[in-house]
Amino acid sequence: MALLPILSYPDPRLRTIAAPVKEVNDEIKTLIADMIETMYDAEGIGLAATQVDRHIQLIVMDLSENKDTPMVFINPKVTPLVDEKQPYEEGCLSVPEVYDKVERPNKVRIEALDEHGQTIDKEVEGLLAVCIQHEMDHLNGVIFVDYLSKLKQTRARDKVKKVLKVREKQGERQATRETQPVNA
Ligand code: QAP
Ligand code: CO
């Protein structure tokens, strides 16, 4: 198992359109395991393959309290079941520390394959409905900040830049501490 680097907004690779998965083989299964591990490590509830620079139609999610119920969606098709849209506060592992309201249909049908290649066909609502639409957007090169004003997009860009800089510094300090001899 391995942690995969997550692309950050506004990386142009996040605009790539994902291709369908042809076969759920061992390579895909390894990627699924690595994406789940990466999502848990980053304390996320959803991750699309696009975000780890793999441009195939694959999403992992875990909305459970104890982070013990991962869900896998391959080649998903999402159909809104209501006309009305509801606002929901969204975030994204590719847009760290930026959160804002996005309006989406609150009830959708999900058709997909799971990690065993078995068909999923279910109607969902609430957070699961919102999250699958957010992740589906990634497979189509769309990021939640695209729905916000130009001003908020500029602020998001600046915020991400700042967060990445701070994280870089913290990473360096951590590396330095770890290489200090114990009896120095
Ligand atoms: C998508 O997003 C989502 O900024 C999944 O510092 C989120 O897992 C759909 C995260 C909310 C609907 C509602 C974000 C973790 C996680 C951050 C995530 C952060 C740490 C985002
Ligand atoms: Co996202």
PDB file of C-alpha atoms and ligand atoms in Angstrom:
ATOM      1  CA  MET A   1       0.000   0.000   0.000  1.00  0.00           C
ATOM      2  CA  ALA A   2       1.140   3.508  -0.704  1.00  0.00           C
ATOM      3  CA  LEU A   3       0.170   7.115  -0.132  1.00  0.00           C
ATOM      4  CA  LEU A   4      -0.329   8.965  -3.400  1.00  0.00           C
ATOM      5  CA  PRO A   5       0.401  12.682  -3.909  1.00  0.00           C
ATOM      6  CA  ILE A   6      -2.797  14.741  -4.290  1.00  0.00           C
ATOM      7  CA  LEU A   7      -2.914  17.439  -6.987  1.00  0.00           C
ATOM      8  CA  SER A   8      -3.797  20.924  -5.733  1.00  0.00           C
ATOM      9  CA  TYR A   9      -5.949  23.617  -7.312  1.00  0.00           C
ATOM     10  CA  PRO A  10      -5.253  25.215  -9.786  1.00  0.00           C
ATOM     11  CA  ASP A  11      -3.126  22.365 -11.224  1.00  0.00           C
ATOM     12  CA  PRO A  12      -4.177  22.046 -14.903  1.00  0.00           C
ATOM     13  CA  ARG A  13      -4.088  18.228 -14.621  1.00  0.00           C
ATOM     14  CA  LEU A  14      -7.261  18.525 -12.491  1.00  0.00           C
ATOM     15  CA  ARG A  15      -8.991  19.560 -15.774  1.00  0.00           C
ATOM     16  CA  THR A  16      -8.354  16.199 -17.461  1.00  0.00           C
ATOM     17  CA  ILE A  17     -11.408  14.189 -18.559  1.00  0.00           C
ATOM     18  CA  ALA A  18     -11.245  10.644 -17.140  1.00  0.00           C
ATOM     19  CA  ALA A  19     -11.550   7.598 -19.422  1.00  0.00           C
ATOM     20  CA  PRO A  20     -13.791   4.622 -18.534  1.00  0.00           C
ATOM     21  CA  VAL A  21     -12.174   1.662 -16.756  1.00  0.00           C
ATOM     22  CA  LYS A  22     -12.072  -1.299 -19.157  1.00  0.00           C
ATOM     23  CA  GLU A  23     -11.408  -4.079 -16.679  1.00  0.00           C
ATOM     24  CA  VAL A  24     -11.202  -4.266 -12.886  1.00  0.00           C
ATOM     25  CA  ASN A  25      -7.772  -5.938 -12.838  1.00  0.00           C
ATOM     26  CA  ASP A  26      -5.004  -6.162 -10.211  1.00  0.00           C
ATOM     27  CA  GLU A  27      -3.544  -2.796 -11.236  1.00  0.00           C
ATOM     28  CA  ILE A  28      -6.908  -1.085 -10.630  1.00  0.00           C
ATOM     29  CA  LYS A  29      -7.322  -2.963  -7.330  1.00  0.00           C
ATOM     30  CA  THR A  30      -3.928  -1.692  -6.144  1.00  0.00           C
ATOM     31  CA  LEU A  31      -4.906   1.843  -7.146  1.00  0.00           C
ATOM     32  CA  ILE A  32      -8.207   1.483  -5.234  1.00  0.00           C
ATOM     33  CA  ALA A  33      -6.357   0.346  -2.075  1.00  0.00           C
ATOM     34  CA  ASP A  34      -3.846   3.195  -2.408  1.00  0.00           C
ATOM     35  CA  MET A  35      -6.587   5.781  -2.976  1.00  0.00           C
ATOM     36  CA  ILE A  36      -8.508   4.591   0.107  1.00  0.00           C
ATOM     37  CA  GLU A  37      -5.318   4.751   2.184  1.00  0.00           C
ATOM     38  CA  THR A  38      -4.559   8.235   0.788  1.00  0.00           C
ATOM     39  CA  MET A  39      -8.106   9.443   1.531  1.00  0.00           C
ATOM     40  CA  TYR A  40      -7.955   8.202   5.147  1.00  0.00           C
ATOM     41  CA  ASP A  41      -4.481   9.683   5.668  1.00  0.00           C
ATOM     42  CA  ALA A  42      -5.696  13.082   4.421  1.00  0.00           C
ATOM     43  CA  GLU A  43      -8.884  12.793   6.512  1.00  0.00           C
ATOM     44  CA  GLY A  44     -11.132  13.052   3.480  1.00  0.00           C
ATOM     45  CA  ILE A  45     -14.547  11.547   2.814  1.00  0.00           C
ATOM     46  CA  GLY A  46     -14.108  11.228  -0.948  1.00  0.00           C
ATOM     47  CA  LEU A  47     -11.343  11.061  -3.548  1.00  0.00           C
ATOM     48  CA  ALA A  48     -11.477  10.830  -7.342  1.00  0.00           C
ATOM     49  CA  ALA A  49      -8.658   9.208  -9.372  1.00  0.00           C
ATOM     50  CA  THR A  50      -8.184  12.572 -11.154  1.00  0.00           C
ATOM     51  CA  GLN A  51      -6.924  14.036  -7.854  1.00  0.00           C
ATOM     52  CA  VAL A  52      -4.058  11.532  -7.743  1.00  0.00           C
ATOM     53  CA  ASP A  53      -3.256  12.179 -11.412  1.00  0.00           C
ATOM     54  CA  ARG A  54      -4.853   8.959 -12.694  1.00  0.00           C
ATOM     55  CA  HIS A  55      -7.350   9.858 -15.362  1.00  0.00           C
ATOM     56  CA  ILE A  56      -9.813   6.989 -15.161  1.00  0.00           C
ATOM     57  CA  GLN A  57     -13.408   6.875 -13.916  1.00  0.00           C
ATOM     58  CA  LEU A  58     -12.786   5.740 -10.350  1.00  0.00           C
ATOM     59  CA  ILE A  59     -14.010   7.236  -7.063  1.00  0.00           C
ATOM     60  CA  VAL A  60     -13.516   6.144  -3.450  1.00  0.00           C
ATOM     61  CA  MET A  61     -15.586   7.438  -0.547  1.00  0.00           C
ATOM     62  CA  ASP A  62     -16.166   6.730   3.124  1.00  0.00           C
ATOM     63  CA  LEU A  63     -18.894   8.616   4.941  1.00  0.00           C
ATOM     64  CA  SER A  64     -18.919   6.347   7.999  1.00  0.00           C
ATOM     65  CA  GLU A  65     -18.148   7.664  11.467  1.00  0.00           C
ATOM     66  CA  ASN A  66     -15.408   5.105  12.169  1.00  0.00           C
ATOM     67  CA  LYS A  67     -13.860   5.263   8.689  1.00  0.00           C
ATOM     68  CA  ASP A  68     -14.364   1.539   8.247  1.00  0.00           C
ATOM     69  CA  THR A  69     -16.833   1.475   5.343  1.00  0.00           C
ATOM     70  CA  PRO A  70     -15.043   2.423   2.119  1.00  0.00           C
ATOM     71  CA  MET A  71     -17.167   2.614  -1.030  1.00  0.00           C
ATOM     72  CA  VAL A  72     -15.821   2.257  -4.557  1.00  0.00           C
ATOM     73  CA  PHE A  73     -17.516   3.559  -7.697  1.00  0.00           C
ATOM     74  CA  ILE A  74     -16.149   2.616 -11.117  1.00  0.00           C
ATOM     75  CA  ASN A  75     -17.520   4.140 -14.362  1.00  0.00           C
ATOM     76  CA  PRO A  76     -20.261   5.917 -12.397  1.00  0.00           C
ATOM     77  CA  LYS A  77     -23.339   7.445 -13.967  1.00  0.00           C
ATOM     78  CA  VAL A  78     -25.234   9.897 -11.758  1.00  0.00           C
ATOM     79  CA  THR A  79     -28.789  11.030 -12.540  1.00  0.00           C
ATOM     80  CA  PRO A  80     -30.583  13.738 -10.545  1.00  0.00           C
ATOM     81  CA  LEU A  81     -33.946  12.564  -9.166  1.00  0.00           C
ATOM     82  CA  VAL A  82     -35.224  15.994  -8.099  1.00  0.00           C
ATOM     83  CA  ASP A  83     -35.325  19.397  -9.809  1.00  0.00           C
ATOM     84  CA  GLU A  84     -34.773  21.375  -6.645  1.00  0.00           C
ATOM     85  CA  LYS A  85     -31.188  22.146  -5.599  1.00  0.00           C
ATOM     86  CA  GLN A  86     -30.013  22.493  -2.010  1.00  0.00           C
ATOM     87  CA  PRO A  87     -26.932  24.269  -0.680  1.00  0.00           C
ATOM     88  CA  TYR A  88     -24.288  22.180   1.080  1.00  0.00           C
ATOM     89  CA  GLU A  89     -20.958  23.311   2.521  1.00  0.00           C
ATOM     90  CA  GLU A  90     -18.268  21.548   0.466  1.00  0.00           C
ATOM     91  CA  GLY A  91     -14.521  21.148   0.756  1.00  0.00           C
ATOM     92  CA  CYS A  92     -11.981  19.276  -1.346  1.00  0.00           C
ATOM     93  CA  LEU A  93      -8.640  17.588  -0.669  1.00  0.00           C
ATOM     94  CA  SER A  94      -7.337  19.389  -3.778  1.00  0.00           C
ATOM     95  CA  VAL A  95      -8.438  22.781  -2.397  1.00  0.00           C
ATOM     96  CA  PRO A  96      -7.152  22.559   1.200  1.00  0.00           C
ATOM     97  CA  GLU A  97      -8.792  24.720   3.866  1.00  0.00           C
ATOM     98  CA  VAL A  98     -11.307  26.256   1.474  1.00  0.00           C
ATOM     99  CA  TYR A  99     -14.984  25.563   2.164  1.00  0.00           C
ATOM    100  CA  ASP A 100     -18.066  27.072   0.601  1.00  0.00           C
ATOM    101  CA  LYS A 101     -21.687  26.380  -0.225  1.00  0.00           C
ATOM    102  CA  VAL A 102     -22.575  24.703  -3.507  1.00  0.00           C
ATOM    103  CA  GLU A 103     -26.143  23.996  -4.678  1.00  0.00           C
ATOM    104  CA  ARG A 104     -26.900  20.552  -6.088  1.00  0.00           C
ATOM    105  CA  PRO A 105     -29.861  18.188  -6.354  1.00  0.00           C
ATOM    106  CA  ASN A 106     -30.183  16.397  -2.995  1.00  0.00           C
ATOM    107  CA  LYS A 107     -31.334  13.066  -4.439  1.00  0.00           C
ATOM    108  CA  VAL A 108     -29.645  11.114  -7.244  1.00  0.00           C
ATOM    109  CA  ARG A 109     -29.461   7.665  -8.779  1.00  0.00           C
ATOM    110  CA  ILE A 110     -25.982   6.114  -8.892  1.00  0.00           C
ATOM    111  CA  GLU A 111     -25.183   3.425 -11.441  1.00  0.00           C
ATOM    112  CA  ALA A 112     -21.623   2.099 -11.282  1.00  0.00           C
ATOM    113  CA  LEU A 113     -19.435  -0.939 -10.768  1.00  0.00           C
ATOM    114  CA  ASP A 114     -17.831  -1.786  -7.431  1.00  0.00           C
ATOM    115  CA  GLU A 115     -14.297  -3.082  -6.774  1.00  0.00           C
ATOM    116  CA  HIS A 116     -15.429  -6.635  -7.653  1.00  0.00           C
ATOM    117  CA  GLY A 117     -16.885  -5.529 -10.977  1.00  0.00           C
ATOM    118  CA  GLN A 118     -20.426  -5.985  -9.567  1.00  0.00           C
ATOM    119  CA  THR A 119     -23.195  -3.603 -10.599  1.00  0.00           C
ATOM    120  CA  ILE A 120     -24.277  -0.854  -8.181  1.00  0.00           C
ATOM    121  CA  ASP A 121     -27.660   0.765  -8.829  1.00  0.00           C
ATOM    122  CA  LYS A 122     -29.074   2.813  -5.994  1.00  0.00           C
ATOM    123  CA  GLU A 123     -30.959   5.952  -5.122  1.00  0.00           C
ATOM    124  CA  VAL A 124     -29.233   8.087  -2.519  1.00  0.00           C
ATOM    125  CA  GLU A 125     -29.774  11.406  -0.778  1.00  0.00           C
ATOM    126  CA  GLY A 126     -28.039  13.852   1.544  1.00  0.00           C
ATOM    127  CA  LEU A 127     -24.266  13.817   1.947  1.00  0.00           C
ATOM    128  CA  LEU A 128     -23.797  10.724  -0.231  1.00  0.00           C
ATOM    129  CA  ALA A 129     -25.734  12.367  -3.078  1.00  0.00           C
ATOM    130  CA  VAL A 130     -23.707  15.583  -2.714  1.00  0.00           C
ATOM    131  CA  CYS A 131     -20.380  13.787  -2.426  1.00  0.00           C
ATOM    132  CA  ILE A 132     -20.868  11.539  -5.480  1.00  0.00           C
ATOM    133  CA  GLN A 133     -21.739  14.609  -7.575  1.00  0.00           C
ATOM    134  CA  HIS A 134     -18.651  16.449  -6.287  1.00  0.00           C
ATOM    135  CA  GLU A 135     -16.436  13.439  -7.137  1.00  0.00           C
ATOM    136  CA  MET A 136     -18.137  12.921 -10.532  1.00  0.00           C
ATOM    137  CA  ASP A 137     -17.277  16.533 -11.327  1.00  0.00           C
ATOM    138  CA  HIS A 138     -13.565  15.704 -10.782  1.00  0.00           C
ATOM    139  CA  LEU A 139     -13.799  12.942 -13.415  1.00  0.00           C
ATOM    140  CA  ASN A 140     -15.095  15.643 -15.789  1.00  0.00           C
ATOM    141  CA  GLY A 141     -12.381  18.161 -14.859  1.00  0.00           C
ATOM    142  CA  VAL A 142     -14.702  20.281 -12.721  1.00  0.00           C
ATOM    143  CA  ILE A 143     -13.770  21.590  -9.251  1.00  0.00           C
ATOM    144  CA  PHE A 144     -16.308  22.884  -6.706  1.00  0.00           C
ATOM    145  CA  VAL A 145     -14.784  26.370  -6.725  1.00  0.00           C
ATOM    146  CA  ASP A 146     -15.846  26.635 -10.402  1.00  0.00           C
ATOM    147  CA  TYR A 147     -19.377  27.236  -9.047  1.00  0.00           C
ATOM    148  CA  LEU A 148     -18.227  30.196  -6.926  1.00  0.00           C
ATOM    149  CA  SER A 149     -17.702  33.840  -7.923  1.00  0.00           C
ATOM    150  CA  LYS A 150     -14.473  34.921  -9.662  1.00  0.00           C
ATOM    151  CA  LEU A 151     -13.525  36.792  -6.490  1.00  0.00           C
ATOM    152  CA  LYS A 152     -13.921  33.643  -4.380  1.00  0.00           C
ATOM    153  CA  GLN A 153     -11.931  31.645  -6.954  1.00  0.00           C
ATOM    154  CA  THR A 154      -9.055  34.113  -6.691  1.00  0.00           C
ATOM    155  CA  ARG A 155      -9.205  33.936  -2.894  1.00  0.00           C
ATOM    156  CA  ALA A 156      -9.242  30.112  -3.053  1.00  0.00           C
ATOM    157  CA  ARG A 157      -6.137  30.165  -5.288  1.00  0.00           C
ATOM    158  CA  ASP A 158      -4.308  32.457  -2.839  1.00  0.00           C
ATOM    159  CA  LYS A 159      -5.405  30.420   0.169  1.00  0.00           C
ATOM    160  CA  VAL A 160      -4.210  27.116  -1.345  1.00  0.00           C
ATOM    161  CA  LYS A 161      -0.851  28.667  -2.247  1.00  0.00           C
ATOM    162  CA  LYS A 162      -0.462  29.849   1.361  1.00  0.00           C
ATOM    163  CA  VAL A 163      -1.515  26.498   2.870  1.00  0.00           C
ATOM    164  CA  LEU A 164       0.910  24.571   0.623  1.00  0.00           C
ATOM    165  CA  LYS A 165       3.756  26.901   1.608  1.00  0.00           C
ATOM    166  CA  VAL A 166       3.056  26.403   5.324  1.00  0.00           C
ATOM    167  CA  ARG A 167       2.785  22.614   4.867  1.00  0.00           C
ATOM    168  CA  GLU A 168       6.092  22.589   2.972  1.00  0.00           C
ATOM    169  CA  LYS A 169       7.794  24.429   5.843  1.00  0.00           C
ATOM    170  CA  GLN A 170       6.267  22.075   8.410  1.00  0.00           C
ATOM    171  CA  GLY A 171       7.437  19.087   6.346  1.00  0.00           C
ATOM    172  CA  GLU A 172      10.995  20.433   6.308  1.00  0.00           C
ATOM    173  CA  ARG A 173      11.014  21.054  10.054  1.00  0.00           C
ATOM    174  CA  GLN A 174       9.682  17.561  10.664  1.00  0.00           C
ATOM    175  CA  ALA A 175      12.375  16.032   8.433  1.00  0.00           C
ATOM    176  CA  THR A 176      15.066  17.984  10.301  1.00  0.00           C
ATOM    177  CA  ARG A 177      13.779  16.837  13.708  1.00  0.00           C
ATOM    178  CA  GLU A 178      13.660  13.232  12.567  1.00  0.00           C
ATOM    179  CA  THR A 179      17.310  13.291  11.485  1.00  0.00           C
ATOM    180  CA  GLN A 180      18.518  14.792  14.805  1.00  0.00           C
ATOM    181  CA  PRO A 181      20.641  12.243  16.691  1.00  0.00           C
ATOM    182  CA  VAL A 182      18.942  11.286  19.984  1.00  0.00           C
ATOM    183  CA  ASN A 183      21.949  12.117  22.152  1.00  0.00           C
ATOM    184  CA  ALA A 184      22.992  15.342  20.427  1.00  0.00           C
TER     185      ALA A 184
HETATM  186  C1  QAP B   1     -15.855  16.130  -1.123  1.00  0.00           C
HETATM  187  O1  QAP B   1     -13.979  16.350   0.244  1.00  0.00           O
HETATM  188  C2  QAP B   1     -16.980  16.721  -0.338  1.00  0.00           C
HETATM  189  O2  QAP B   1      -9.767  21.421   3.066  1.00  0.00           O
HETATM  190  C3  QAP B   1     -14.821  15.393  -0.333  1.00  0.00           C
HETATM  191  O3  QAP B   1      -7.980  20.749   4.963  1.00  0.00           O
HETATM  192  C4  QAP B   1     -16.763  17.415   0.845  1.00  0.00           C
HETATM  193  O4  QAP B   1     -13.057  14.857   1.615  1.00  0.00           O
HETATM  194  C5  QAP B   1     -18.243  16.611  -0.805  1.00  0.00           C
HETATM  195  C6  QAP B   1     -10.609  17.909   3.435  1.00  0.00           C
HETATM  196  C7  QAP B   1     -17.823  17.949   1.543  1.00  0.00           C
HETATM  197  C8  QAP B   1     -19.292  17.151  -0.102  1.00  0.00           C
HETATM  198  C9  QAP B   1     -19.100  17.801   1.081  1.00  0.00           C
HETATM  199  C10 QAP B   1     -10.615  19.212   2.992  1.00  0.00           C
HETATM  200  C11 QAP B   1      -9.697  17.553   4.409  1.00  0.00           C
HETATM  201  C12 QAP B   1     -11.501  16.884   2.886  1.00  0.00           C
HETATM  202  C13 QAP B   1      -9.753  20.149   3.505  1.00  0.00           C
HETATM  203  C14 QAP B   1     -13.135  16.007   1.259  1.00  0.00           C
HETATM  204  C15 QAP B   1      -8.823  19.788   4.492  1.00  0.00           C
HETATM  205  C16 QAP B   1      -8.802  18.484   4.933  1.00  0.00           C
HETATM  206  C17 QAP B   1     -12.310  17.080   1.827  1.00  0.00           C
HETATM  207 CO    CO B   2     -12.784  17.233  -4.430  1.00  0.00          CO
END
